Amino acid sequence: MASSSAGFVAGLTAAAVATVGFLGWQASATAPAALGSAKPTVPPAVSASKAARDGDDPTKLPGGTGTGPRVVYALDDDRVWLVDQGEKVVRTFRVEPGTVDPVPGVYLVSSRSNAITGTDGVPVEHVVRFASVNGVVIGFSAEAGAAAQPADDGVKTGGIRETREDGDAMWRFATIGQRVVVIR
């Protein structure tokens, strides 16, 4: 009798999971395209256009990125600046962007994961997420090891890769709610 009941419960569970999966798919297929894609909030003090650069020193923080503690990410330069409360750049470094870029603007760190596998099959650590574009999550991360499987060239990725040392610094600096300013 016990094995019969277990089989019945397993069947009900499988049916429930399938139903929830179908309803989730149906809801996502009929949802408006704009729903779920993060929109940056751009205060007047921050320019979302190409920020002024110092031609003599590409590591110098561009102007027009706001004030206070923040992560500044320059799409055109593939560079990040970590800026503290006193407006001092505590670290700057180059990054390797994914295939999908966030829209220039101001975001907040929305979630973090210590270690996961990226959409490209590469184990990553110190993941700091701040945006989503058409269902692709955008965030900073550092490779933690070799790819578990070859990446599909057609996969859209939002992982902005850092070295492990830079990833450690980002992890300590960019906690939940930290501002991320994305500029051209």
XYZ file of C-alpha atoms in Angstrom:
184
model
C 0.000 0.000 0.000
C 2.838 2.425 0.866
C 4.483 2.090 -2.573
C 1.107 2.663 -4.242
C 0.604 5.871 -2.253
C 4.148 7.030 -3.044
C 3.540 6.483 -6.762
C 0.271 8.395 -6.575
C 1.940 11.329 -4.767
C 4.815 11.324 -7.279
C 2.297 11.412 -10.139
C 0.406 14.314 -8.577
C 3.672 16.177 -7.982
C 4.779 15.679 -11.600
C 1.385 16.879 -12.876
C 1.553 19.966 -10.637
C 5.084 20.819 -11.768
C 4.091 20.422 -15.426
C 1.016 22.623 -14.936
C 2.996 25.369 -13.178
C 5.671 25.209 -15.895
C 3.058 25.530 -18.639
C 1.318 28.435 -16.900
C 4.678 30.178 -16.419
C 5.521 29.723 -20.093
C 2.073 30.959 -21.110
C 2.378 34.039 -18.896
C 5.846 34.883 -20.258
C 4.681 34.407 -23.841
C 1.810 36.867 -23.430
C 3.572 39.446 -21.247
C 4.412 42.838 -22.778
C 8.002 43.034 -24.050
C 8.825 45.978 -21.774
C 7.765 44.114 -18.638
C 10.729 42.855 -16.661
C 13.409 44.794 -18.503
C 15.138 47.064 -16.028
C 14.957 50.712 -16.863
C 17.674 52.916 -15.435
C 16.787 55.929 -13.377
C 18.887 58.874 -14.468
C 18.984 61.794 -12.032
C 19.713 65.215 -13.571
C 23.250 65.216 -12.106
C 24.264 62.183 -14.145
C 24.687 62.321 -17.896
C 23.786 59.136 -19.758
C 25.599 60.333 -22.857
C 29.304 60.062 -23.566
C 31.023 61.326 -20.410
C 33.969 63.713 -20.639
C 37.280 61.838 -20.676
C 40.843 62.840 -19.883
C 42.757 61.989 -23.070
C 46.060 61.952 -21.195
C 44.863 59.568 -18.469
C 42.241 56.975 -19.508
C 42.128 55.658 -15.927
C 40.879 59.013 -14.563
C 37.204 59.008 -13.529
C 35.075 60.636 -16.260
C 33.082 63.734 -15.307
C 29.298 63.776 -15.057
C 28.906 60.464 -13.205
C 27.234 61.874 -10.102
C 28.433 62.058 -6.522
C 28.746 59.724 -3.572
C 29.780 56.095 -3.477
C 29.165 54.351 -6.798
C 30.416 51.922 -9.395
C 31.008 53.635 -12.743
C 31.018 51.414 -15.826
C 32.107 52.904 -19.171
C 30.738 50.823 -22.051
C 33.018 52.320 -24.721
C 36.169 51.918 -22.624
C 35.320 48.567 -20.964
C 36.471 50.146 -17.698
C 35.098 50.275 -14.150
C 35.788 52.760 -11.352
C 34.894 52.123 -7.698
C 34.281 55.534 -6.110
C 33.981 56.002 -2.335
C 31.970 58.498 -0.264
C 34.826 61.033 -0.426
C 34.811 60.973 -4.263
C 38.112 59.057 -4.261
C 38.604 56.324 -6.853
C 39.566 53.336 -4.718
C 40.109 51.082 -7.745
C 39.823 51.160 -11.517
C 40.185 48.235 -13.896
C 39.334 46.963 -17.365
C 36.592 44.406 -17.916
C 35.483 42.056 -20.673
C 31.797 42.677 -21.454
C 29.218 40.052 -22.371
C 27.258 40.169 -25.624
C 24.448 42.325 -24.161
C 25.128 45.805 -22.736
C 22.973 47.688 -20.250
C 21.447 50.998 -21.350
C 23.425 53.989 -20.011
C 21.901 55.279 -16.785
C 21.890 54.703 -13.036
C 21.021 51.318 -11.531
C 21.150 49.722 -8.106
C 22.817 46.409 -7.267
C 19.800 44.117 -7.023
C 21.306 40.728 -6.178
C 24.577 38.930 -5.575
C 25.775 35.327 -5.709
C 29.023 34.011 -4.296
C 29.434 31.294 -6.961
C 27.338 30.120 -9.940
C 27.788 28.881 -13.506
C 27.452 31.661 -16.077
C 25.224 31.405 -19.151
C 28.374 30.647 -21.136
C 29.049 27.525 -19.038
C 31.939 29.085 -17.109
C 31.966 28.832 -13.299
C 32.008 32.390 -11.927
C 32.276 33.935 -8.484
C 31.384 37.191 -6.787
C 28.463 37.913 -9.093
C 27.031 41.432 -8.665
C 23.813 41.929 -10.675
C 22.319 45.323 -11.464
C 20.249 45.245 -14.680
C 18.275 43.125 -17.118
C 17.901 43.692 -20.863
C 15.261 41.660 -22.716
C 15.529 38.854 -20.166
C 19.343 38.838 -20.098
C 20.653 39.582 -16.605
C 23.589 42.016 -16.495
C 26.232 41.859 -13.779
C 29.899 41.784 -12.894
C 31.672 38.481 -12.180
C 35.054 36.782 -12.169
C 35.889 33.397 -13.685
C 36.363 30.798 -10.985
C 37.521 27.944 -13.197
C 37.443 26.367 -16.633
C 34.274 26.097 -18.700
C 32.164 23.068 -17.791
C 31.037 22.760 -21.411
C 31.727 24.687 -24.604
C 29.698 27.895 -24.759
C 27.046 28.216 -27.451
C 28.145 31.089 -29.692
C 24.499 32.155 -30.053
C 23.904 32.522 -26.302
C 23.328 36.103 -25.162
C 25.398 36.862 -22.088
C 25.240 39.768 -19.671
C 28.271 38.810 -17.608
C 30.865 41.578 -17.393
C 34.030 39.648 -16.545
C 36.720 40.893 -14.201
C 39.946 39.351 -12.962
C 39.590 37.465 -9.692
C 41.376 40.280 -7.824
C 39.090 42.921 -9.335
C 36.092 40.671 -8.668
C 37.084 40.465 -4.989
C 37.252 44.276 -4.823
C 33.862 44.625 -6.562
C 32.329 42.054 -4.191
C 33.491 43.980 -1.116
C 32.419 47.352 -2.577
C 29.136 46.709 -4.433
C 26.650 45.462 -1.874
C 22.866 45.347 -2.396
C 21.555 48.848 -3.160
C 24.922 50.280 -4.297
C 24.570 52.606 -7.285
C 25.997 51.515 -10.635
C 26.361 54.349 -13.146
C 26.623 53.133 -16.744
C 28.044 55.620 -19.255
C 29.058 55.464 -22.894
